[in-house]
Short mmCIF file of C-alpha atoms in Angstrom, two decimals:
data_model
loop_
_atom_site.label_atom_id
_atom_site.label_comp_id
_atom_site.label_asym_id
_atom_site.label_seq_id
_atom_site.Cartn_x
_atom_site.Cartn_y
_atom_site.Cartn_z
CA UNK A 1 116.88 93.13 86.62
CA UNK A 2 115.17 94.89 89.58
CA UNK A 3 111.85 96.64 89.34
CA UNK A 4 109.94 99.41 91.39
CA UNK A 5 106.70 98.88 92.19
CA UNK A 6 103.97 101.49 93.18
CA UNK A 7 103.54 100.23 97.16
CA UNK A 8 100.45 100.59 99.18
CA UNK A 9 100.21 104.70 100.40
CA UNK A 10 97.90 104.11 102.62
CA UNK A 11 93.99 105.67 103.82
CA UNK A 12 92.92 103.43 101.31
CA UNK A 13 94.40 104.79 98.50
CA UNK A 14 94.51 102.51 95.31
CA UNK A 15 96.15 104.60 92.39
CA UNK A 16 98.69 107.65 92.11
CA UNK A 17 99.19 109.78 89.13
CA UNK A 18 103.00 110.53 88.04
CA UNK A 19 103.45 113.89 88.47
CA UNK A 20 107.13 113.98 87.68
CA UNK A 21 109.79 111.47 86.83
CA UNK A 22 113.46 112.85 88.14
CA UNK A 23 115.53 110.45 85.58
CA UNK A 24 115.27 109.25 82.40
CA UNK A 25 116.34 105.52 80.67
CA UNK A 26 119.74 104.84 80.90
CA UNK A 27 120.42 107.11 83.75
CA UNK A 28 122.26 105.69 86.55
CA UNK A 29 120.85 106.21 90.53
CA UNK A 30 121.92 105.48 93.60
CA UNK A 31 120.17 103.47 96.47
CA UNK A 32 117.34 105.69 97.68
CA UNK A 33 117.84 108.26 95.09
CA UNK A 34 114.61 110.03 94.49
CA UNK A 35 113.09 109.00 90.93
CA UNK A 36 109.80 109.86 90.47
CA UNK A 37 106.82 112.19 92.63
CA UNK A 38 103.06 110.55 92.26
CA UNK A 39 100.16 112.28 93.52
CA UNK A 40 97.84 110.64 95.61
CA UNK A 41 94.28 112.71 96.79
CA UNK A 42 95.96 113.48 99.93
CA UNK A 43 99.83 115.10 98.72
CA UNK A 44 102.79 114.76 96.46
CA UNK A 45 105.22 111.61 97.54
CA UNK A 46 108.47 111.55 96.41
CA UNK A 47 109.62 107.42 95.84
CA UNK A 48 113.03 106.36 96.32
CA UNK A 49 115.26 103.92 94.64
CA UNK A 50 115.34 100.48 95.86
CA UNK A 51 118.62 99.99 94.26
CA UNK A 52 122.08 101.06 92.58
CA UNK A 53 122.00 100.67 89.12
CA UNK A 54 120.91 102.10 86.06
CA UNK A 55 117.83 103.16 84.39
CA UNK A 56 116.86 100.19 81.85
CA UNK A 57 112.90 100.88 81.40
CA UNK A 58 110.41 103.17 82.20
CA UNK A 59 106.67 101.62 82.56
CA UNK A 60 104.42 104.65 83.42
CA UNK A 61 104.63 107.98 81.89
CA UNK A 62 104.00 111.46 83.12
CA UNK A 63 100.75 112.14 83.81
CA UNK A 64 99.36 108.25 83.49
CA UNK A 65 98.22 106.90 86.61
CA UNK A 66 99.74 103.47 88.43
CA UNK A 67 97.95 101.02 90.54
CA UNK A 68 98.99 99.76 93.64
CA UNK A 69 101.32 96.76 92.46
CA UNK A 70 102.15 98.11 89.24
CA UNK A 71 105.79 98.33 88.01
CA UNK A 72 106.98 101.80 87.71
CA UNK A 73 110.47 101.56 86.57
CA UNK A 74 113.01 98.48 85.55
CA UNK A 75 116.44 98.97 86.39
CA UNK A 76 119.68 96.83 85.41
CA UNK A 77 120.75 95.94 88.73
CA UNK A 78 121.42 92.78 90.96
CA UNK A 79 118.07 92.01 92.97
CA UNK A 80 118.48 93.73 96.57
CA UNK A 81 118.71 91.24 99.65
CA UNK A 82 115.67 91.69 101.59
CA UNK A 83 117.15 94.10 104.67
CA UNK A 84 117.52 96.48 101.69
CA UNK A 85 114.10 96.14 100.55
CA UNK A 86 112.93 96.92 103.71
CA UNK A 87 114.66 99.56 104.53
CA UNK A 88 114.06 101.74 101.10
CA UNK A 89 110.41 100.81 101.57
CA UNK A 90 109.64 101.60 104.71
CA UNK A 91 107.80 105.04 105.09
CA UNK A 92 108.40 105.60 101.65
CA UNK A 93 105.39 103.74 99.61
CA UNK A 94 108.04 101.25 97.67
CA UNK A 95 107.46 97.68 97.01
CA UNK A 96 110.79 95.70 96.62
CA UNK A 97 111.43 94.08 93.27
CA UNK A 98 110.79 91.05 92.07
CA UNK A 99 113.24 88.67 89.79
CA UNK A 100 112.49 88.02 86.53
CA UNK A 101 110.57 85.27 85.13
CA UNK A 102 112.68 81.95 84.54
CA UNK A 103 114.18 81.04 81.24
CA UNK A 104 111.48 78.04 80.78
CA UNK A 105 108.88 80.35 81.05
CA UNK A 106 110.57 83.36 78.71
CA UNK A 107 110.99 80.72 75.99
CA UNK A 108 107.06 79.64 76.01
CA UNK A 109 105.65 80.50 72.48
CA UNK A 110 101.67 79.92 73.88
CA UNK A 111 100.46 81.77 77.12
CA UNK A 112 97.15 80.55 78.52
CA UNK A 113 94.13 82.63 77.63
CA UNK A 114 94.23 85.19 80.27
CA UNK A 115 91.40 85.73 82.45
CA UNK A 116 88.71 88.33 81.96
CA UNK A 117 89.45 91.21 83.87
CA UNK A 118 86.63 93.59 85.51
CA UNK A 119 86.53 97.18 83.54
CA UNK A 120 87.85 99.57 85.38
CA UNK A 121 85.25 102.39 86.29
CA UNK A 122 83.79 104.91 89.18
CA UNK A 123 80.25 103.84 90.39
CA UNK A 124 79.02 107.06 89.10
CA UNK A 125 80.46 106.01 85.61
CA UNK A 126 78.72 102.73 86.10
CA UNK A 127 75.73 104.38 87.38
CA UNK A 128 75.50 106.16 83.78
CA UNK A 129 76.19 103.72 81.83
CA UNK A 130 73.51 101.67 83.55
CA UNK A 131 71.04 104.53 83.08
CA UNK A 132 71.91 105.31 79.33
CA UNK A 133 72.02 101.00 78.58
CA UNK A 134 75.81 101.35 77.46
CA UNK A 135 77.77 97.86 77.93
CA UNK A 136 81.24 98.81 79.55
CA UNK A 137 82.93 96.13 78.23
CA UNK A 138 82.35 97.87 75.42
CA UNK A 139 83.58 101.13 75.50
CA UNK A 140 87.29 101.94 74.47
CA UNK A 141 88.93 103.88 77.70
CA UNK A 142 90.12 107.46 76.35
CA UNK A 143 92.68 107.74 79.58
CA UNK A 144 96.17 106.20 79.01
CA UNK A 145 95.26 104.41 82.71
CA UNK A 146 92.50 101.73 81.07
CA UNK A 147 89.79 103.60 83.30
CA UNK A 148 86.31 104.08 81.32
CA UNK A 149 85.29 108.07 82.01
CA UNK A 150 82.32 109.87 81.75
CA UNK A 151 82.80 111.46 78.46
CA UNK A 152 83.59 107.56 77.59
CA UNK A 153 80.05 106.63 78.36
CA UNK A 154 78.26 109.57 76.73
CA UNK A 155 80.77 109.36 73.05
CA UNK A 156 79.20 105.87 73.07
CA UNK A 157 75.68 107.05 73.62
CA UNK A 158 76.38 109.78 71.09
CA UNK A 159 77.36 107.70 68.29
CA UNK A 160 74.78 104.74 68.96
CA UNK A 161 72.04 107.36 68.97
CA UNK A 162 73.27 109.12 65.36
CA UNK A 163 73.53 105.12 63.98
CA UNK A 164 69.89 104.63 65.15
CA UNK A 165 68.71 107.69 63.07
CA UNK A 166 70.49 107.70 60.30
CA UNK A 167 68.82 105.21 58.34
CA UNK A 168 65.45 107.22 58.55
CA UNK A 169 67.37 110.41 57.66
CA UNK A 170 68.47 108.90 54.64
CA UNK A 171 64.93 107.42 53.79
CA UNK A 172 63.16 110.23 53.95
CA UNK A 173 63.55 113.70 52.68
CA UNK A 174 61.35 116.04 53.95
CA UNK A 175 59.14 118.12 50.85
CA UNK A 176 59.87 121.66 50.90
CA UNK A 177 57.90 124.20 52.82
CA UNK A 178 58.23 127.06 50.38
CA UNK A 179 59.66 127.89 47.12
CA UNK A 180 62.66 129.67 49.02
CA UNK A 181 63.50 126.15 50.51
CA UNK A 182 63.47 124.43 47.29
CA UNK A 183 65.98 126.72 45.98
CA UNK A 184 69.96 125.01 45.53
CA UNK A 185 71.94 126.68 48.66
CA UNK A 186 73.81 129.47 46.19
CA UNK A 187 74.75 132.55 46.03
CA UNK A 188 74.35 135.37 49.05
CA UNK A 189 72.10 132.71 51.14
CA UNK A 190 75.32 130.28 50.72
CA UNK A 191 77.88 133.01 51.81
CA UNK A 192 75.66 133.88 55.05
CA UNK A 193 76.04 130.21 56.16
CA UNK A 194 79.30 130.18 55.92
CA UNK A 195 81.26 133.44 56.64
CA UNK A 196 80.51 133.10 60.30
CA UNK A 197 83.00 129.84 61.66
CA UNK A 198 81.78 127.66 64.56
CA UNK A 199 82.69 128.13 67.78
CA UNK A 200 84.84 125.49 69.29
CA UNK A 201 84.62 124.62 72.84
CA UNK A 202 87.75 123.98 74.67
CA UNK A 203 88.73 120.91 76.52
CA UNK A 204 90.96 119.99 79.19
CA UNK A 205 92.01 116.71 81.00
CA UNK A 206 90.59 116.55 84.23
CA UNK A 207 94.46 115.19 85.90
CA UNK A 208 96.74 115.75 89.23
CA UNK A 209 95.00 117.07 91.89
CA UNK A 210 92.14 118.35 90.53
CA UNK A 211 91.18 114.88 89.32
CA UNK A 212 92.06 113.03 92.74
CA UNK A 213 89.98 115.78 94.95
CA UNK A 214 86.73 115.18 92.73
CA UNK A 215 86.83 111.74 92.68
CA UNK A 216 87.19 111.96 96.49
CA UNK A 217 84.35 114.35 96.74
CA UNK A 218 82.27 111.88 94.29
CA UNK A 219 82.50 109.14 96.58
CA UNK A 220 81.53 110.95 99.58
CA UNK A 221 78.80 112.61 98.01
CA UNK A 222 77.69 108.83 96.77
CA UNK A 223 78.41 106.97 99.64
CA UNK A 224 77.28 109.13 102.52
CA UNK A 225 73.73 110.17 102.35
CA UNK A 226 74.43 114.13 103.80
CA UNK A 227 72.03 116.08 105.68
CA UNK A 228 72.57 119.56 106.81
CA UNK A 229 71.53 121.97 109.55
CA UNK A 230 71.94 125.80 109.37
CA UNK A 231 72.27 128.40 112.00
CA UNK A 232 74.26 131.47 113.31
CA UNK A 233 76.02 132.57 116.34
CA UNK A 234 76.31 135.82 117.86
CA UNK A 235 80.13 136.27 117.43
CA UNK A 236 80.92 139.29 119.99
CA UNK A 237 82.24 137.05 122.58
CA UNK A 238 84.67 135.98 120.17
CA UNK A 239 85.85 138.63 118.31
CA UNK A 240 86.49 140.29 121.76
CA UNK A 241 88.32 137.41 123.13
CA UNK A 242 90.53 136.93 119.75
CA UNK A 243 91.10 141.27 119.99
CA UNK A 244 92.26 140.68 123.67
CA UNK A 245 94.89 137.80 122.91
CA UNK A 246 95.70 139.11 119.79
CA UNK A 247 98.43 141.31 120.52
CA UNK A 248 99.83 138.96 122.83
CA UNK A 249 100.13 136.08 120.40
CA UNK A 250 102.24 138.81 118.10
CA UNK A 251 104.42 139.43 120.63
CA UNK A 252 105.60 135.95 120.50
CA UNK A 253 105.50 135.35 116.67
CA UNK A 254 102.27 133.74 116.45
CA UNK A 255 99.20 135.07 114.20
CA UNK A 256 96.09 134.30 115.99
CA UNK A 257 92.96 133.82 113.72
CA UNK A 258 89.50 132.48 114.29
CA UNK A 259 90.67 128.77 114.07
CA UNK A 260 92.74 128.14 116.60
CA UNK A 261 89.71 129.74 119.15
CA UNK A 262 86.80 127.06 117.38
CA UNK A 263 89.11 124.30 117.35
CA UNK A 264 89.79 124.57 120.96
CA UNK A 265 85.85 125.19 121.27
CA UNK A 266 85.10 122.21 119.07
CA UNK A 267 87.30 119.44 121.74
CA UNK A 268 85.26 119.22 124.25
CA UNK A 269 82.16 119.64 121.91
CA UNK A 270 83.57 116.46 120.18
CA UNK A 271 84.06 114.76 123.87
CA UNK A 272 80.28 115.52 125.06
CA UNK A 273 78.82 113.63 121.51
CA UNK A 274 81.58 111.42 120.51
CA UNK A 275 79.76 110.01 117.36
CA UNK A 276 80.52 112.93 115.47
CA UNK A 277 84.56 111.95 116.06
CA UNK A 278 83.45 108.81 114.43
CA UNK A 279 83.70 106.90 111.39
CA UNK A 280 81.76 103.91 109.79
CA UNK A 281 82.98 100.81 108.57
CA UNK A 282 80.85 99.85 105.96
CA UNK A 283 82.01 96.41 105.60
CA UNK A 284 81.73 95.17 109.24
CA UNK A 285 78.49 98.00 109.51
CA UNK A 286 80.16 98.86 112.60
CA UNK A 287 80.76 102.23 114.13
CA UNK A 288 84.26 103.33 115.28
CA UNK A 289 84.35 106.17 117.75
CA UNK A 290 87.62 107.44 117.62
CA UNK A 291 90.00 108.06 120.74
CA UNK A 292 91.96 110.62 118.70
CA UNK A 293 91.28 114.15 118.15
CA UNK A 294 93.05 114.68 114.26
CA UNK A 295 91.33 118.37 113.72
CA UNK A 296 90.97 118.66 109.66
CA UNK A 297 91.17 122.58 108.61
CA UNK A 298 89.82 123.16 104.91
CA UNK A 299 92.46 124.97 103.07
CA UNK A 300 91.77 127.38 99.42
CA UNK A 301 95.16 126.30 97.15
CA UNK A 302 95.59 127.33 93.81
CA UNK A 303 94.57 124.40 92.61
CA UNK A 304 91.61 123.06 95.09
CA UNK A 305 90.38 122.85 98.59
CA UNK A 306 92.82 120.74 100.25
CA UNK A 307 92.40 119.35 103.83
CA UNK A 308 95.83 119.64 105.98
CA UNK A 309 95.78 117.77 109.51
CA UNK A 310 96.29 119.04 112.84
CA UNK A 311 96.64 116.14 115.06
CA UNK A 312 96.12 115.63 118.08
CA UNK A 313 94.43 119.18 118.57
CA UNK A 314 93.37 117.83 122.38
CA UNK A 315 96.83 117.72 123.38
CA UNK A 316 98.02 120.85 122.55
CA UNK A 317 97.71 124.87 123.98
CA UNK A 318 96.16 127.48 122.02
CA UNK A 319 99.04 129.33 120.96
CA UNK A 320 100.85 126.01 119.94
CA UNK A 321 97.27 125.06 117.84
CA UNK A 322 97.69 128.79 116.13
CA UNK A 323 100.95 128.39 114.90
CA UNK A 324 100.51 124.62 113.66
CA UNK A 325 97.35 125.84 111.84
CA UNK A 326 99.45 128.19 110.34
CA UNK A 327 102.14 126.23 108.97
CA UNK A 328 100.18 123.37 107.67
CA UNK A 329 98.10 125.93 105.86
CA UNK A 330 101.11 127.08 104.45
CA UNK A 331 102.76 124.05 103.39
CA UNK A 332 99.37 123.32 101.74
CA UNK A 333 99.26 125.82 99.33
CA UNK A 334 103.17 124.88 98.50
CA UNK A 335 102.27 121.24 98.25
CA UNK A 336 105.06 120.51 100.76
CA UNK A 337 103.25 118.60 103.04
CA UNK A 338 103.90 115.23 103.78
CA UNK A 339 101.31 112.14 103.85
CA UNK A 340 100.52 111.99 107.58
CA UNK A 341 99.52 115.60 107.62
CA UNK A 342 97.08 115.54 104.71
CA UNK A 343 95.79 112.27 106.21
CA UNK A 344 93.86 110.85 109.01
CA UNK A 345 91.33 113.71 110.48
CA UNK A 346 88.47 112.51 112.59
CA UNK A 347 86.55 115.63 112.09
CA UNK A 348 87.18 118.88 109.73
CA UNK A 349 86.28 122.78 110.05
CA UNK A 350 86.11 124.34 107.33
CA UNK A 351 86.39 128.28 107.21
CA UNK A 352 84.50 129.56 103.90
CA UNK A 353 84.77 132.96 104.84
CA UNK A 354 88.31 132.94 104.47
CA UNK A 355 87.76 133.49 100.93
CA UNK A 356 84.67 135.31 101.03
CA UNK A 357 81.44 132.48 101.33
CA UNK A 358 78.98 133.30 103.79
CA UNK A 359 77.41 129.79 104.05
CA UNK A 360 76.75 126.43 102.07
CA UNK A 361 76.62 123.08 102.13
CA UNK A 362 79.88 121.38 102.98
CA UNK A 363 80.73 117.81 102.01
CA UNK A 364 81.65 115.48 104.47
CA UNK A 365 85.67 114.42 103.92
CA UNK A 366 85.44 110.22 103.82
CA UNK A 367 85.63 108.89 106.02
CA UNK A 368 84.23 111.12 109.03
CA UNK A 369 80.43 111.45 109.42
CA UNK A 370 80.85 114.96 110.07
CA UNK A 371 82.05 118.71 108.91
CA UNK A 372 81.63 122.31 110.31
CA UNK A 373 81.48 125.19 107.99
CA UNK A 374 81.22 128.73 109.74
CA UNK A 375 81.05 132.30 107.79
CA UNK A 376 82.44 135.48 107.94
CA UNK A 377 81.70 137.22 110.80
CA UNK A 378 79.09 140.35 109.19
CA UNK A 379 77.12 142.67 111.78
CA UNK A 380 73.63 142.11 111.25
CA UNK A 381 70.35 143.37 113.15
CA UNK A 382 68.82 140.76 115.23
CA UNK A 383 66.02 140.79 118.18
CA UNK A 384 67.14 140.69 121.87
CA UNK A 385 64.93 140.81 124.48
CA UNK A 386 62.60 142.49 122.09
CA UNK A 387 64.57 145.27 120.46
CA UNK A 388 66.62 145.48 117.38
CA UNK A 389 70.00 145.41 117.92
CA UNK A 390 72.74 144.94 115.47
CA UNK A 391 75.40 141.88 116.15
CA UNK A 392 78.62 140.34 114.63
CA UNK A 393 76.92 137.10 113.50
CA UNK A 394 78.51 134.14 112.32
CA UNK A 395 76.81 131.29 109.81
CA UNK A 396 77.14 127.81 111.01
CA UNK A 397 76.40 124.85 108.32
CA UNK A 398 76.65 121.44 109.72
CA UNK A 399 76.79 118.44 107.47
CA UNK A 400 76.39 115.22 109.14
CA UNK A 401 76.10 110.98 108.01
CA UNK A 402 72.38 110.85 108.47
CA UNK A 403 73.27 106.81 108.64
CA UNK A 404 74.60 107.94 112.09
CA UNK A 405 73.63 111.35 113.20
CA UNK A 406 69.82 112.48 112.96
CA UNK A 407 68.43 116.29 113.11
CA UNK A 408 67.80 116.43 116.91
CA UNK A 409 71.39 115.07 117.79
CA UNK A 410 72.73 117.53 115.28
CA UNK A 411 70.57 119.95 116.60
CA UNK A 412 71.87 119.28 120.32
CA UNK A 413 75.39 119.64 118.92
CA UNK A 414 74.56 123.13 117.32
CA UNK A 415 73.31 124.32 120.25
CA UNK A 416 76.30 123.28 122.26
CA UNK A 417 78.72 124.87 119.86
CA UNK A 418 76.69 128.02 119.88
CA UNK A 419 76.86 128.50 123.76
CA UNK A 420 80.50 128.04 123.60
CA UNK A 421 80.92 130.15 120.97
CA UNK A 422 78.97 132.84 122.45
CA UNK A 423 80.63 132.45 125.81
CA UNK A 424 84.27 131.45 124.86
CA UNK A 425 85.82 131.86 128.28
CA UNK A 426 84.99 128.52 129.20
CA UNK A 427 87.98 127.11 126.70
CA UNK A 428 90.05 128.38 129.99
CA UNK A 429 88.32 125.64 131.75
CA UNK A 430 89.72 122.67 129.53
CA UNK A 431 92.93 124.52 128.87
CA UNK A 432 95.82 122.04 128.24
#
């Protein structure tokens, strides 16, 4: 017997969700035969088979979420040697199996009383069942995963309230107010209670990506204690700049938006105040300032906001940034991405006006200590020099880690990103 087991993915991801298994029990694969796709917060991994054999067991079902370490699926097959383990595992998130208990063991008829094992919860679940005075331990977990929700928390609440009341409600029974109340419930007042049918509200499963993406955006929100700073930039400079190499771009294949022009804007910007290319570790309580420029660009999918990669933005030309942004956008709304490019950003722009926002508050992606939000780009009348003028102007929201970034450094870095913006020629003089 040989058994898969859900591997570490990496960026400190615990838990994926089966999205799909590709065989069924008693199905026979191949070595490195795809068998199952999990979702993770970050993108869709397909897992591989460790072995040749077939399908004897199948341990987590579609839809139910596996820890790291958990076994997937069992297969009757002879144990791989170890250069096969390593080489179906590496890259691909797979933990070799294990061998099967021994035969002393399997004929044991007592087991030792298993430890007691920590409920499984989300600090803001904890947080409310702290507040509300519900004991976890408990509460009966509604997901097939063992993990106490929300809803878990409240149904508790719910019914302990309704138990606390009841016996008064059934003590007392309120005199009537008038002699239409002391009337039996008959007749046409009867039919008006009951020819009109409650309306029932409609629930759905928060799962898949959905699910992953707001529990990300939960612990950022929780951890990170956000601040943001709002302004807007006079955008002339850069719509004529982006008009000017706009036709040249096309001539070579490449659609040139707004992005690739504010990421190249945004390098040295992220040189000149390196914390906000940072990250803190929160265990050591030490700051990393990273040496890598990963450029994060906020992406609208059908299903969510989802936050593909471009790495290594310093490195590369403008025309090679435009058509990167563009396929990773792309292969974001297709969900064909692979791990490193949903993974690993030091800082993220996000464009809201790409589907209409003006400006907001954006939520820092854990673990940077920064994001950039900018608007569509609206004429709007604004002072110069004492006269009204009317200007394409551009909404900047900056969220920062107020742990490391405070309003006058955020300020500075506005301010900075403003001048560039407004005078975007000087990209030519850190051209790569």
């Amino acid at each position: 017997m040989s058994e898969l087991k859900l591997a570490d993915l990496g960026e400190g991801m615990h838990e994926a969700e089966i999205v799909e298994w590709l065989v069924k029990v008693g199905d026979t694969v191949k070595l490195d035969q795809t068998v199952v796709k999990v979702e993770t917060d970050k993108a869709v991994v397909e897992i591989p088979s460790p072995v040749t054999g077939r399908v004897a067991e199948i341990r987590v079902q579609d839809g139910q979420t596996a820890r790291v370490g958990d076994v997937l699926v069992v297969f009757d097959a002879p144990t791989p040697s170890n250069g096969d383990n390593a080489a179906s595992a590496k890259g691909q998130g797979v933990q070799a199996a294990v061998p099967s208990s021994s035969p002393t063991a399997a004929t044991q008829t007592t087991q030792p009383t298993a430890p007691k094992q920590r409920v499984l919860a989300v600090p803001a679940v904890r947080k409310l069942a702290f507040e509300m005075g519900v004991d976890l331990e408990q509460v009966t977990p509604s997901n097939p995963n063992g993990r106490v929700s929300i809803e878990d928390v409240k149904t508790i609440a719910e019914r302990r309230s309704q138990t606390e009341s009841s016996p008064a409600a059934a003590t007392s029974v309120p005199a009537p107010k008038t002699a239409e109340d002391a009337l039996p419930q008959t007749g046409e007042r009867q039919a008006l209670q009951t020819t009109a049918p409650a309306v029932q509200d409609e629930r759905q499963p928060l799962t898949g990506l959905r699910k992953r993406v707001a529990e990300h955006m939960e612990r950022s929100w929780r951890t990170i204690p956000h601040a943001t700073a709002f302004d807007e930039v006079d955008g002339g400079g850069l719509v004529a700049l982006r008009e000017a190499l706009k036709p040249i771009a096309e001539k070579r294949g490449i659609r040139l938006t707004y992005i690739p022009l504010l990421i190249k804007l945004l390098i040295p910007l992220l040189k000149e105040f390196p914390v906000f290319n940072a990250s803190l570790d929160e265990e050591r309580r030490e700051i990393i300032y990273k040496r890598s420029y990963h450029i994060g660009v906020a992406a609208a999918t059908p299903e969510c906001l989802l936050v593909p990669v471009l790495r290594n933005a310093d490195r590369l030309t403008l025309l090679e940034i435009a058509s990167s942004v563009e396929r990773l956008i792309d292969g974001a709304k297709k969900r064909t991405l692979s791990l490193p490019e949903v993974s690993g950003s030091t800082f993220t722009l996000n464009n809201v006006g790409s589907f209409g926002g003006g400006s907001g508050t954006p939520i820092i992606n854990h673990p940077e200590v920064a994001i950039l939000a900018f608007g569509r780009i609206q004429d709007k009348p604004v002072v110069q020099q004492g006269t009204v003028v009317v200007r394409p102007m551009m909404p900047l929201a900056l969220s920062f880690d107020h742990r490391l970034i405070d309003g006058a450094l955020s300020g500075a870095f506005l301010a900075r990103f403003k001048e560039l913006v407004e005078n975007p020629q000087q990209l030519m003089l850190d051209m790569v």
